[in-house]
Coordinates of C-alpha atoms in Angstrom, one line a residue:
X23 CA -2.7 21.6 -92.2
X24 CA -5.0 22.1 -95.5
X25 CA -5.8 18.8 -98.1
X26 CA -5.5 19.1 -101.4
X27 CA -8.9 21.0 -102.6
X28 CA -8.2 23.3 -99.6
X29 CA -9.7 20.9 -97.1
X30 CA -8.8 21.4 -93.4
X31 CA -7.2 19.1 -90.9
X32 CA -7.4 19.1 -87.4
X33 CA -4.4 17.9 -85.7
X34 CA -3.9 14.7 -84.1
X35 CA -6.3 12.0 -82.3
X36 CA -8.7 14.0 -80.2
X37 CA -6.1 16.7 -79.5
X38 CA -3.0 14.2 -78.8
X39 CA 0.3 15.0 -80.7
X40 CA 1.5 13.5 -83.7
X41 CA 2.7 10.1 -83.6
X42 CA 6.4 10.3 -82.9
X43 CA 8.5 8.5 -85.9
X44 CA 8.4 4.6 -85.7
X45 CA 9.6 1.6 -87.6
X46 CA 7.7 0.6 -90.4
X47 CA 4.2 -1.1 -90.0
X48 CA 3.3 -4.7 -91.0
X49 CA 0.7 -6.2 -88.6
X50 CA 1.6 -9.6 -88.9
X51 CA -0.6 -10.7 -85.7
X52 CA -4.1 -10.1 -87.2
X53 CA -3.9 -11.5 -91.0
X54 CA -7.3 -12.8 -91.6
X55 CA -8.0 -15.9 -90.8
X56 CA -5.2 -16.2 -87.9
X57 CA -7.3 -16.2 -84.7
X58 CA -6.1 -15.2 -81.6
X59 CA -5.0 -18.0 -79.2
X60 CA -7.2 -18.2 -75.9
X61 CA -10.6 -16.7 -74.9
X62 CA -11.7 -13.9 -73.3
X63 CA -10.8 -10.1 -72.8
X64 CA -7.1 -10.0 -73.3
X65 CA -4.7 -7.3 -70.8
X66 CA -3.0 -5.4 -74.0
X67 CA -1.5 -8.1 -75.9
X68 CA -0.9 -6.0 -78.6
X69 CA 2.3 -4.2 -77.9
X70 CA 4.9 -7.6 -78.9
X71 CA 2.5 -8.1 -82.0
X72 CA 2.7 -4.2 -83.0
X73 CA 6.7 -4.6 -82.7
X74 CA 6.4 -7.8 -84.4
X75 CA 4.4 -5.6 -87.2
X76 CA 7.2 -2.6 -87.6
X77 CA 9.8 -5.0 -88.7
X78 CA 10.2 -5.5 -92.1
X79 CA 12.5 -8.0 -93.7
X80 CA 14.6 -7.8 -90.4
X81 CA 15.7 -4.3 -90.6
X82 CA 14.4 -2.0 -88.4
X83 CA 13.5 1.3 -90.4
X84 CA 12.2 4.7 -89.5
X85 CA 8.7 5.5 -90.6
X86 CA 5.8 7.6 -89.5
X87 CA 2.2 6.7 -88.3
X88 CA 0.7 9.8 -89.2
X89 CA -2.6 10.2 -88.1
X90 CA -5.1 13.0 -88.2
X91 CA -8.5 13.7 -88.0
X92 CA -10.3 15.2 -91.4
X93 CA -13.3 18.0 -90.7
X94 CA -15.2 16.4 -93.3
X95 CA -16.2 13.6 -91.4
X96 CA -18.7 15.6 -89.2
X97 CA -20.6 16.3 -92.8
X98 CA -20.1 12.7 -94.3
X99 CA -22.0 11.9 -90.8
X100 CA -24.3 14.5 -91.0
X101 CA -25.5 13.5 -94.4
X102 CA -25.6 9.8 -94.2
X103 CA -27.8 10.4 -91.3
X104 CA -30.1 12.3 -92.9
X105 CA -30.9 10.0 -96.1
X106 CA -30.9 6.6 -93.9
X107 CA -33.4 8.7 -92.0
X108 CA -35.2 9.3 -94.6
X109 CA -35.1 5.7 -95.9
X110 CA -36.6 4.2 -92.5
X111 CA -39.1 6.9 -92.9
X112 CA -40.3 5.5 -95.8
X113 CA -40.3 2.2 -94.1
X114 CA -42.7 2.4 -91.4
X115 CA -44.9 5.2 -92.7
X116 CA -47.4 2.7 -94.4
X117 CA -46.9 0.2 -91.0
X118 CA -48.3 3.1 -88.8
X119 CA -51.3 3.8 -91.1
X120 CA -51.8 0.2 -91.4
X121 CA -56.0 0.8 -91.3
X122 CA -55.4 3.4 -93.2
X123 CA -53.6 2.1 -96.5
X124 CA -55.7 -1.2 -96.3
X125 CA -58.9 1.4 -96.6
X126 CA -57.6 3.4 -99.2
X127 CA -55.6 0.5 -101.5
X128 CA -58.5 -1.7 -100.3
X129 CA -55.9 -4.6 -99.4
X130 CA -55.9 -6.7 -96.5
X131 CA -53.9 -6.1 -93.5
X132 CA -51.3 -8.7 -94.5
X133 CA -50.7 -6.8 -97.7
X134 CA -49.7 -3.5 -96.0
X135 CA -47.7 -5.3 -93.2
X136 CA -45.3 -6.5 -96.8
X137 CA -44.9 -3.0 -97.4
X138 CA -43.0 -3.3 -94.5
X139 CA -41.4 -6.7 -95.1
X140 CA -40.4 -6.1 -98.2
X141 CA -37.5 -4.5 -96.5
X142 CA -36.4 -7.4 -95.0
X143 CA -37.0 -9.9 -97.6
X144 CA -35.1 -7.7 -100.5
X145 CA -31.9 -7.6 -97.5
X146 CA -31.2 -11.2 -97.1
X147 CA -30.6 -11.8 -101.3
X148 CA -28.7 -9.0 -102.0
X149 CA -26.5 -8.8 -98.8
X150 CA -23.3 -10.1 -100.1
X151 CA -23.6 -8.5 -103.5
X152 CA -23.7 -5.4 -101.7
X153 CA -21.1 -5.9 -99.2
X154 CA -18.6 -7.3 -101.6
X155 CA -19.5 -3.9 -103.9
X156 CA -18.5 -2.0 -100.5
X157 CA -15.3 -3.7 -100.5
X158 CA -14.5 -3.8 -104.2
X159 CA -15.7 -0.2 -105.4
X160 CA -15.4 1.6 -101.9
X161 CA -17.7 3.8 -99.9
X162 CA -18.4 6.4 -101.9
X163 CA -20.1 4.9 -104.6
X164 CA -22.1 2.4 -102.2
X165 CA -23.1 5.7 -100.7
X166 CA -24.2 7.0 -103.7
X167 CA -26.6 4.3 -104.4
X168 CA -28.4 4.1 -101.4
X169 CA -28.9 8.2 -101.5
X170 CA -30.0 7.2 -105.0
X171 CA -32.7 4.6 -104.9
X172 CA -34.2 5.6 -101.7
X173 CA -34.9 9.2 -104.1
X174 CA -35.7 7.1 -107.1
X175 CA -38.5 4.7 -104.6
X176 CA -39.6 7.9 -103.2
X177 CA -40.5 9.3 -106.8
X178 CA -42.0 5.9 -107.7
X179 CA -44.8 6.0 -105.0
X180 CA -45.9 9.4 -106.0
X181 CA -47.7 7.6 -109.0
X182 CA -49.2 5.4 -106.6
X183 CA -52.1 8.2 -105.5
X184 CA -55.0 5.8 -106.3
X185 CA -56.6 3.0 -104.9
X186 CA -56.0 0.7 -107.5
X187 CA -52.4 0.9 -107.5
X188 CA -51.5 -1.7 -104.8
X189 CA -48.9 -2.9 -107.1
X190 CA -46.8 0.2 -107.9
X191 CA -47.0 1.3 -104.4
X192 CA -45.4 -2.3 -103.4
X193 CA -43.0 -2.3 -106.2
X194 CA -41.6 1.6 -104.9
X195 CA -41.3 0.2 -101.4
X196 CA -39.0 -2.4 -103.2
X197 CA -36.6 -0.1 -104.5
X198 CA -36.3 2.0 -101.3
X199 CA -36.0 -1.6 -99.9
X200 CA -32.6 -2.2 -102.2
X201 CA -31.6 1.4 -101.4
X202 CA -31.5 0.0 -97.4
X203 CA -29.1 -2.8 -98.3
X204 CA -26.5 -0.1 -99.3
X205 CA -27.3 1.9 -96.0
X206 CA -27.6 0.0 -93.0
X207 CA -24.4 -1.4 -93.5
X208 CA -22.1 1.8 -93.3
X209 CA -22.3 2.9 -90.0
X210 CA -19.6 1.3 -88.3
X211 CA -17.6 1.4 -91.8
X212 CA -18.1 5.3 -92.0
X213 CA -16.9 5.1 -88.2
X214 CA -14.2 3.4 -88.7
X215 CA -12.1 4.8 -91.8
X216 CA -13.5 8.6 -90.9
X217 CA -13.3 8.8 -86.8
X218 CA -10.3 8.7 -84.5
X219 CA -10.3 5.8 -81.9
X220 CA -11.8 8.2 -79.1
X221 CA -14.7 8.8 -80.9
X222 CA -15.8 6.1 -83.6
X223 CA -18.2 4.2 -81.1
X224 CA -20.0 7.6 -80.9
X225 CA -19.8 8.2 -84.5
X226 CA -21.0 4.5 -84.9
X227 CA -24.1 5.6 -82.6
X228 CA -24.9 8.7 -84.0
X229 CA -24.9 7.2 -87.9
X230 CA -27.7 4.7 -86.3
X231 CA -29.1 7.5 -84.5
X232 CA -30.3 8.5 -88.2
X233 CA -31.8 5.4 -89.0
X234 CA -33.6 5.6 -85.6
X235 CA -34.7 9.1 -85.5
X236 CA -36.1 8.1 -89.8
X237 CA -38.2 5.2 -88.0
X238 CA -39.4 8.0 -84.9
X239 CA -40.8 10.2 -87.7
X240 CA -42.6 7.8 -89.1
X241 CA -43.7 7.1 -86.4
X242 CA -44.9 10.7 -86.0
X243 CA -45.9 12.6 -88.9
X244 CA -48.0 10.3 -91.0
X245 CA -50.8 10.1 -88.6
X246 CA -50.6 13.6 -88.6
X247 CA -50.5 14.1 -92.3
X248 CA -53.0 11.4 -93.3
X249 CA -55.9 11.3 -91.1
X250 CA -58.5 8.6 -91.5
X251 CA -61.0 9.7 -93.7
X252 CA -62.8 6.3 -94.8
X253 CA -65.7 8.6 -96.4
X254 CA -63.6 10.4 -98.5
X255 CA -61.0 9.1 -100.5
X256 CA -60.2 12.1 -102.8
X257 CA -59.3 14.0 -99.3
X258 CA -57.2 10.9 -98.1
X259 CA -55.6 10.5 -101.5
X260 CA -54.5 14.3 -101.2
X261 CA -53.3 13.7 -97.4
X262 CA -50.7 11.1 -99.0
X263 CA -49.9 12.9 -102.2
X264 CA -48.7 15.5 -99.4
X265 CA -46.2 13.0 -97.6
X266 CA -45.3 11.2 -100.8
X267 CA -44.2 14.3 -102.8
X268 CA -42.5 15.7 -99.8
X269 CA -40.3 12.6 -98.9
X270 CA -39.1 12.5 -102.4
X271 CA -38.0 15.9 -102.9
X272 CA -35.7 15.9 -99.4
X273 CA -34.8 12.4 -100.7
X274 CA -33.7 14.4 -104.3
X275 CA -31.9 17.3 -102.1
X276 CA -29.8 14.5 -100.0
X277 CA -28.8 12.7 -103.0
X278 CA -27.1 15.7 -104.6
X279 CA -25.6 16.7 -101.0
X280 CA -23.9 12.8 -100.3
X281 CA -22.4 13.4 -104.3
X282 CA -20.7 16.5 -103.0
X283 CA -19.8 16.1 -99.5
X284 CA -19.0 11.7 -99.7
X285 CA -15.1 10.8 -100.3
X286 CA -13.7 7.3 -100.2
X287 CA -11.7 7.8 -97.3
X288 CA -9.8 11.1 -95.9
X289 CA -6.1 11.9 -96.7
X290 CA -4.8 10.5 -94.0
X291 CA -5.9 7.8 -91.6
X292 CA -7.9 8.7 -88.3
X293 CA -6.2 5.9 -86.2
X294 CA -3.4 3.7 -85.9
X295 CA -5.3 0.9 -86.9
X296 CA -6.6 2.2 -89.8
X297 CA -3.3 3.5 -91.1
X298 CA -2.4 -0.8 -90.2
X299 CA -5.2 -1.8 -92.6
X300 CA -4.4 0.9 -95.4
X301 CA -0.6 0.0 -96.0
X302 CA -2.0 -3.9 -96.6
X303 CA -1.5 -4.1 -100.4
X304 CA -4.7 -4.5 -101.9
X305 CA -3.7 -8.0 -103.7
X306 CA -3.6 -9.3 -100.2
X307 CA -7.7 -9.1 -99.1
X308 CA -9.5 -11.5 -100.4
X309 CA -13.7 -10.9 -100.2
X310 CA -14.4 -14.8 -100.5
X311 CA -11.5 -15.5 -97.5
X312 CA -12.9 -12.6 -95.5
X313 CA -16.7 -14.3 -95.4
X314 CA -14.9 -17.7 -94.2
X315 CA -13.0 -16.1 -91.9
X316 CA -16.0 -14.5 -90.3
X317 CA -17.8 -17.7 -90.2
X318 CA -14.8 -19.6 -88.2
X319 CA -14.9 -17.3 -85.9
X320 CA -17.4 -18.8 -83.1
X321 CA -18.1 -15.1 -81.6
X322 CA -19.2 -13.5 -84.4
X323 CA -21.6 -16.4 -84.7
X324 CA -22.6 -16.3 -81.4
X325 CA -23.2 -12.7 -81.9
X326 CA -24.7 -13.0 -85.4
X327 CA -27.7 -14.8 -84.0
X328 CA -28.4 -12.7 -80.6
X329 CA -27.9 -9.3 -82.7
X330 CA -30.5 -10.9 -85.3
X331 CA -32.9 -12.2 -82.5
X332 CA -32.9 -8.6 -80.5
X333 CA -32.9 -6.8 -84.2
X334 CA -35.4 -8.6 -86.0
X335 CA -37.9 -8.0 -82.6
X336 CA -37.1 -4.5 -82.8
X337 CA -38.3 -4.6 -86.4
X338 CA -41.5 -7.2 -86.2
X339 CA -42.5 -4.3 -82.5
X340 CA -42.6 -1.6 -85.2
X341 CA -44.1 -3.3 -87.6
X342 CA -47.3 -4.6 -85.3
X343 CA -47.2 -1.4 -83.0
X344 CA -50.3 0.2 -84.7
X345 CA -52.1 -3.5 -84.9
X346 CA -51.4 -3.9 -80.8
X347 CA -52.2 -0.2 -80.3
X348 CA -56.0 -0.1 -81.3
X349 CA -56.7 -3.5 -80.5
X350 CA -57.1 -2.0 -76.6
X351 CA -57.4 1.6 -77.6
X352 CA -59.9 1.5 -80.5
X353 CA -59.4 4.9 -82.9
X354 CA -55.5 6.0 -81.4
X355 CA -53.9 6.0 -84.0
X356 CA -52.7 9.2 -83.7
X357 CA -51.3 8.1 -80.1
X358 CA -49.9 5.0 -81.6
X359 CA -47.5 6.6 -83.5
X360 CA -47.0 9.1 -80.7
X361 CA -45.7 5.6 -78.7
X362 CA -43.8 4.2 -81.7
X363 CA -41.9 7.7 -81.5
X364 CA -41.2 7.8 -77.4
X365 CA -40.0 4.2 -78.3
X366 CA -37.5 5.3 -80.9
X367 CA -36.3 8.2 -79.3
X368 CA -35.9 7.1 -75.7
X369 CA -33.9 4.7 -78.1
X370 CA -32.3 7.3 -79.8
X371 CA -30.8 8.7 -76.6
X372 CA -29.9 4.9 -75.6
X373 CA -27.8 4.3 -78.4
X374 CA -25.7 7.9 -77.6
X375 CA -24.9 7.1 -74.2
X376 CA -24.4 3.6 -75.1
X377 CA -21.7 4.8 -77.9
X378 CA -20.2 7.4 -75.3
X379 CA -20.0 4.5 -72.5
X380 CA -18.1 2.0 -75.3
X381 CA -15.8 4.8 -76.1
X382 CA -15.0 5.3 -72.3
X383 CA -14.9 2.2 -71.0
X384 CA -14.4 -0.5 -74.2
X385 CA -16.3 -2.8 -72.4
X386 CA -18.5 -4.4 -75.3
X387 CA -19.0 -7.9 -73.9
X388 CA -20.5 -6.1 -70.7
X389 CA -22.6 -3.4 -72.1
X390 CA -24.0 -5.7 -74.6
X391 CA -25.4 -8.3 -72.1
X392 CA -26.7 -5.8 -69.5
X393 CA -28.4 -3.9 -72.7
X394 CA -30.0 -7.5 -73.4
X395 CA -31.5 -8.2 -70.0
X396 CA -32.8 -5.2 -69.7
X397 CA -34.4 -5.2 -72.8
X398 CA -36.3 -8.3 -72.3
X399 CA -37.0 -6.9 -68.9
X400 CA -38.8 -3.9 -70.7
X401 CA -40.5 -6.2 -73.3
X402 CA -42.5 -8.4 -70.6
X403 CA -43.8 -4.9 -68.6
X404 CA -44.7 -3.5 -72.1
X405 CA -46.4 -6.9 -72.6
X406 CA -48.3 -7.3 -69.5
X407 CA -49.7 -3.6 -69.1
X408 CA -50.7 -3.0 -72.6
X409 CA -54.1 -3.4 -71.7
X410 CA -54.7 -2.2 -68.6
X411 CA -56.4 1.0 -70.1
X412 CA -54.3 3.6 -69.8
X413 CA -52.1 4.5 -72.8
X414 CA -49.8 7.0 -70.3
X415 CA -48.8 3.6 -68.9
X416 CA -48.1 2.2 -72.4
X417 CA -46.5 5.5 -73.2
X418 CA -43.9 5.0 -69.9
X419 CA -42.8 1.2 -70.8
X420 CA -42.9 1.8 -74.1
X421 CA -40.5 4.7 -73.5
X422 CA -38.6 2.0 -71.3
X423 CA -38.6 -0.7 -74.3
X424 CA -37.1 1.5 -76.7
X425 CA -34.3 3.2 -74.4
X426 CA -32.8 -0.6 -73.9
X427 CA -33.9 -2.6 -77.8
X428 CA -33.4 0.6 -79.7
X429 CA -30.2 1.4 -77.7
X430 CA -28.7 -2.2 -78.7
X431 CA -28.4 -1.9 -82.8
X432 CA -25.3 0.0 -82.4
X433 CA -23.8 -2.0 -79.8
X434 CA -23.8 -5.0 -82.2
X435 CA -21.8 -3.0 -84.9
X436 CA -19.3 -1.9 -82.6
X437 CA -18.8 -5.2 -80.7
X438 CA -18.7 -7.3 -84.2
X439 CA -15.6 -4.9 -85.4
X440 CA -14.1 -5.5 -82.4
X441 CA -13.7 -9.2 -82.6
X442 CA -13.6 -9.8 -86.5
X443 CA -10.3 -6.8 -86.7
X444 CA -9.8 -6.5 -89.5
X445 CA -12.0 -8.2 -91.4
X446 CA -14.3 -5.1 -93.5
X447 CA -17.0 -3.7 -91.3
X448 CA -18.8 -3.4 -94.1
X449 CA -19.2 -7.4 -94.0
X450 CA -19.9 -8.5 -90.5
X451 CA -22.2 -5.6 -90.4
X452 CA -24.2 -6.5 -93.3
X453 CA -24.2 -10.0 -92.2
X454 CA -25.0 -9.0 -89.2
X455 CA -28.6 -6.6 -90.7
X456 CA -29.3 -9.8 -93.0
X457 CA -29.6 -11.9 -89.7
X458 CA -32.0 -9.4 -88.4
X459 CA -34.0 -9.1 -91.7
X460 CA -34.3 -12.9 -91.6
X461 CA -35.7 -12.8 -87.9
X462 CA -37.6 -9.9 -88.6
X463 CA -39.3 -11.5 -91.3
X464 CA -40.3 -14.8 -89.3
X465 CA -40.9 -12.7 -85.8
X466 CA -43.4 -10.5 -87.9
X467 CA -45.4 -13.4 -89.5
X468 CA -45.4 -15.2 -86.2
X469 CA -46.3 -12.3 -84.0
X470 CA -48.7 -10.8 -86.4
X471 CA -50.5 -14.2 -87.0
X472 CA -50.4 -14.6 -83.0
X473 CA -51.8 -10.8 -82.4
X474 CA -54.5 -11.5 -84.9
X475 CA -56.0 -14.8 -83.9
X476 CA -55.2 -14.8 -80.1
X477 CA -54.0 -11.3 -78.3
X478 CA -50.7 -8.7 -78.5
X479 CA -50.0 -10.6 -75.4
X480 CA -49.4 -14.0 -77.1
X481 CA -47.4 -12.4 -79.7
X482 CA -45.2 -10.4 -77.2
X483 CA -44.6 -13.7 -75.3
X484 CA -43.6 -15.7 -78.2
X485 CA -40.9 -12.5 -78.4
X486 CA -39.9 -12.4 -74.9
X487 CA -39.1 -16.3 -75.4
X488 CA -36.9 -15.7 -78.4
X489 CA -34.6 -12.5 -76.3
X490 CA -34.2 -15.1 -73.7
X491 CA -32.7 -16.8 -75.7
X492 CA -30.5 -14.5 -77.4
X493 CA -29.3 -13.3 -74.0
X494 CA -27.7 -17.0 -73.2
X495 CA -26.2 -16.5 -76.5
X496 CA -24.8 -13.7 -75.6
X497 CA -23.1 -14.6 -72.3
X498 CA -21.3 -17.3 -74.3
X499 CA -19.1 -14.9 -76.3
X500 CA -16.1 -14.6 -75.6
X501 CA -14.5 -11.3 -76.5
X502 CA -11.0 -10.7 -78.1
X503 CA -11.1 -7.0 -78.3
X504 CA -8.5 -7.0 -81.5
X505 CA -9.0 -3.5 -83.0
X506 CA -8.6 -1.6 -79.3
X507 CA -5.7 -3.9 -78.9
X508 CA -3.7 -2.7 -82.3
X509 CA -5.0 0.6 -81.4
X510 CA -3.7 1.0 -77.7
X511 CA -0.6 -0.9 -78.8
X512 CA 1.2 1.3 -81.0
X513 CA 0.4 4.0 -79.0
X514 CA 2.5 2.3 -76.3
X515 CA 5.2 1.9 -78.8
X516 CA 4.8 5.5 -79.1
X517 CA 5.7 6.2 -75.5
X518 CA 8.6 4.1 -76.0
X519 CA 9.8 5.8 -78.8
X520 CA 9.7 8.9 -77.8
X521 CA 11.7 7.7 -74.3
X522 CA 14.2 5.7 -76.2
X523 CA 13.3 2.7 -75.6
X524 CA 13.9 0.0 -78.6

């Protein structure tokens, strides 16, 4: 079938039929703020609920749950990934030349590590703002500007080619920082209202996968660019110029792309769930209700401070790689950001099969806590043979670290939908990033001010401490998988229809 504009749809979920003709949808058992009764995974408990749903005033009338799958969403995907790559680019890109950048803006190492946690400070602030503009004025524009300040911050720091201008340089980094707080939290929501049930933990995974792969280049290409040339400025200034006008003119070219490509939502719904959520009247969601529904709910709290504790020492790892890196293996930079990208893109491939596995299996209680332990695993071996001399060693568990820590960001996403259906994703995951900026903000200090006075090893400790703790958090929740259940559901009351059964 062709959309309006000429726009075509493929048929179905994942190559299943159309829906056969149903009663008409209300879904009655997952109003926010009603909580499901008990704990733990539940069997299917959605079929009575989803016949409780199609009746309407008592009378049982014929509807259809149309659902189909809109080609657009593979470019929606494709750009969004590319523009929140380039947005963690711009994030770590001073953190990897840390020695470098305090030379040439002649700042202390402090300084350059806020060029870094400038990104988390400007998060926590404007979180709900943001959020509540996702909910209000819809994807698209939210969309719009994150592809537009991270262009805007990119053009900014081109004027920031001398070493006297500490302050602009900091002030750009700002505005790509506000550009992140209308990024990081549309992965699961682009997911969601875009990708059929089959397929939205993958899509979930491969919209972090941009973010991820951002933070592997700049892990990459800026010690490669930018060389350290302490003896000559003028060549180190043009080194930057170099990387600074070339991340804002792909940051310019994305911009234009997400206006042409980014719709609100497709013409018709992906999955049955969505199609529940869209024939809600609008009068009936209420931003304010939604937040205090989120915070009732004792899993998402539960999961709120483990996803911020594994996310936030993620972040403050990144941040303090390049610190950790030449303290043992004086003049490697060029390795250290060599390590920071094996980290990111053993994570990168972690968070795919991660996404493929939820899909698969749905088992996001499970997945999660293994993920944990063996991310903490990873973090002690990376901690205890980081200076043993040989960087192929740090290389290896560094590779290790990243498959499991990296892996775990969209794990969160996924499990948070999951047991706040259908409260926005848009919310629990920003609340769920402004948890991580906050512990990526203390975990930074801490670790940094650790690293400096005492060892990498002290700092790593004090982190290994905090994931311990975040994976007894974690076994505590207990998950009411409510989105799978509406989902899996109707489609039963599908087979029933289609046999006859009322």
């Amino acid at each position: 079938m062709v959309e309006d504009g000429g726009e075509e749809e493929a048929e179905g979920e994942s190559g299943e039929a159309p829906a056969a003709p149903l009663q008409q949808q209300r879904c009655n058992g997952f109003l926010p703020g009603k909580e499901a009764a008990g704990g733990g995974q539940r069997a299917a408990p959605a079929a009575p609920e989803a016949e409780e749903m199609l009746a309407a005033g008592g009378e049982r009338r014929e509807a259809r749950l149309e659902t189909r799958l809109s080609r657009r969403r593979l470019a929606v995907l494709a750009v969004f990934s590319c523009y929140s790559l380039v947005n963690a680019f711009q994030w770590i890109q001073y953190s990897i030349l840390s020695n470098v950048f305090a030379g040439f803006y002649g700042v202390s190492f402090t300084q350059i590590d806020w060029l870094s946690m400038v990104y988390m400070v400007a998060y926590v602030p404007l979180i709900l703002p943001a959020t509540w503009l996702l909910d209000a004025r819809g994807l698209r524009l939210t969309a719009l500007l994150g592809a537009g300040l991270n262009a805007l911050g990119a053009w900014l720091k081109c004027g920031s080619l001398a070493p006297q201008r500490y302050p602009l340089t900091l002030a750009a980094q700002a505005v790509c920082a506000v550009a992140q707080v209308f990024i990081l939290g549309l992965p699961s929501r682009i997911a969601s209202v875009w990708f059929g049930p089959t397929e939205v933990s993958t899509a979930c995974a491969v919209a972090v996968l941009g973010n991820q792969l951002g933070t592997a280049i700049g892990f990459l290409l800026p010690p490669v660019l930018v060389p350290n040339t302490p003896n000559d400025i003028d060549l180190m200034a043009h080194n930057i110029s170099i990387m600074f006008y070339g991340t804002a003119i792909v940051s310019t070219l994305l911009f234009f792309l997400a206006g042409v490509v980014f719709e609100e939502k497709p013409k018709y719904p992906p999955s049955h769930s969505q199609a529940v959520l869209q024939t809600k009247p609008p009068e009936d969601y209420s931003y304010k209700q939604s937040i205090i529904n989120l915070f009732r709910n004792i899993p998402f709290i539960l999961l709120l401070i483990s996803y911020g504790i594994m996310t936030g020492a993620f972040y403050s790892v990144s941040t303090l790689l390049n610190q950790m890196i030449v303290t043992h293996y004086e003049g490697e930079e060029v390795n250290a950001g060599r390590i920071g990208l094996t980290l990111v893109v053993a994570g990168m491939v972690g968070s795919i099969i991660c996404g493929l596995w939820l899909d698969y299996t749905k088992t996001y209680k499970q997945t999660t806590l293994i993920v944990y332990i063996l991310s903490f695993i990873g973090l002690l071996v990376f901690t205890f043979t980081l200076d043993l001399g040989y960087l192929i060693v740090v290389f290896v568990t560094g590779g290790v670290l990243g498959f499991f820590m990296t892996g775990y960001l969209p794990l969160g996403f996924e499990f948070a939908v999951e047991i706040t259906y259908p409260e926005s994703e848009g919310t629990s995951s920003g609340l769920l990033n402004a948890s991580a900026q906050i512990f990526g903000i203390i975990f930074t200090l801490v670790q940094g001010k650790l690293t400096t006075d005492y060892s990498p090893r002290a700092g790593n400790i004090f982190l290994c401490a905090w994931i311990f703790v975040g994976i007894i958090l974690t076994a505590l929740i207990k998950s009411d998988l409510r989105r799978h259940s509406v989902n899996s559901g109707i489609m039963n009351l599908d087979v029933k229809a289609v046999s006859g059964d009322s």
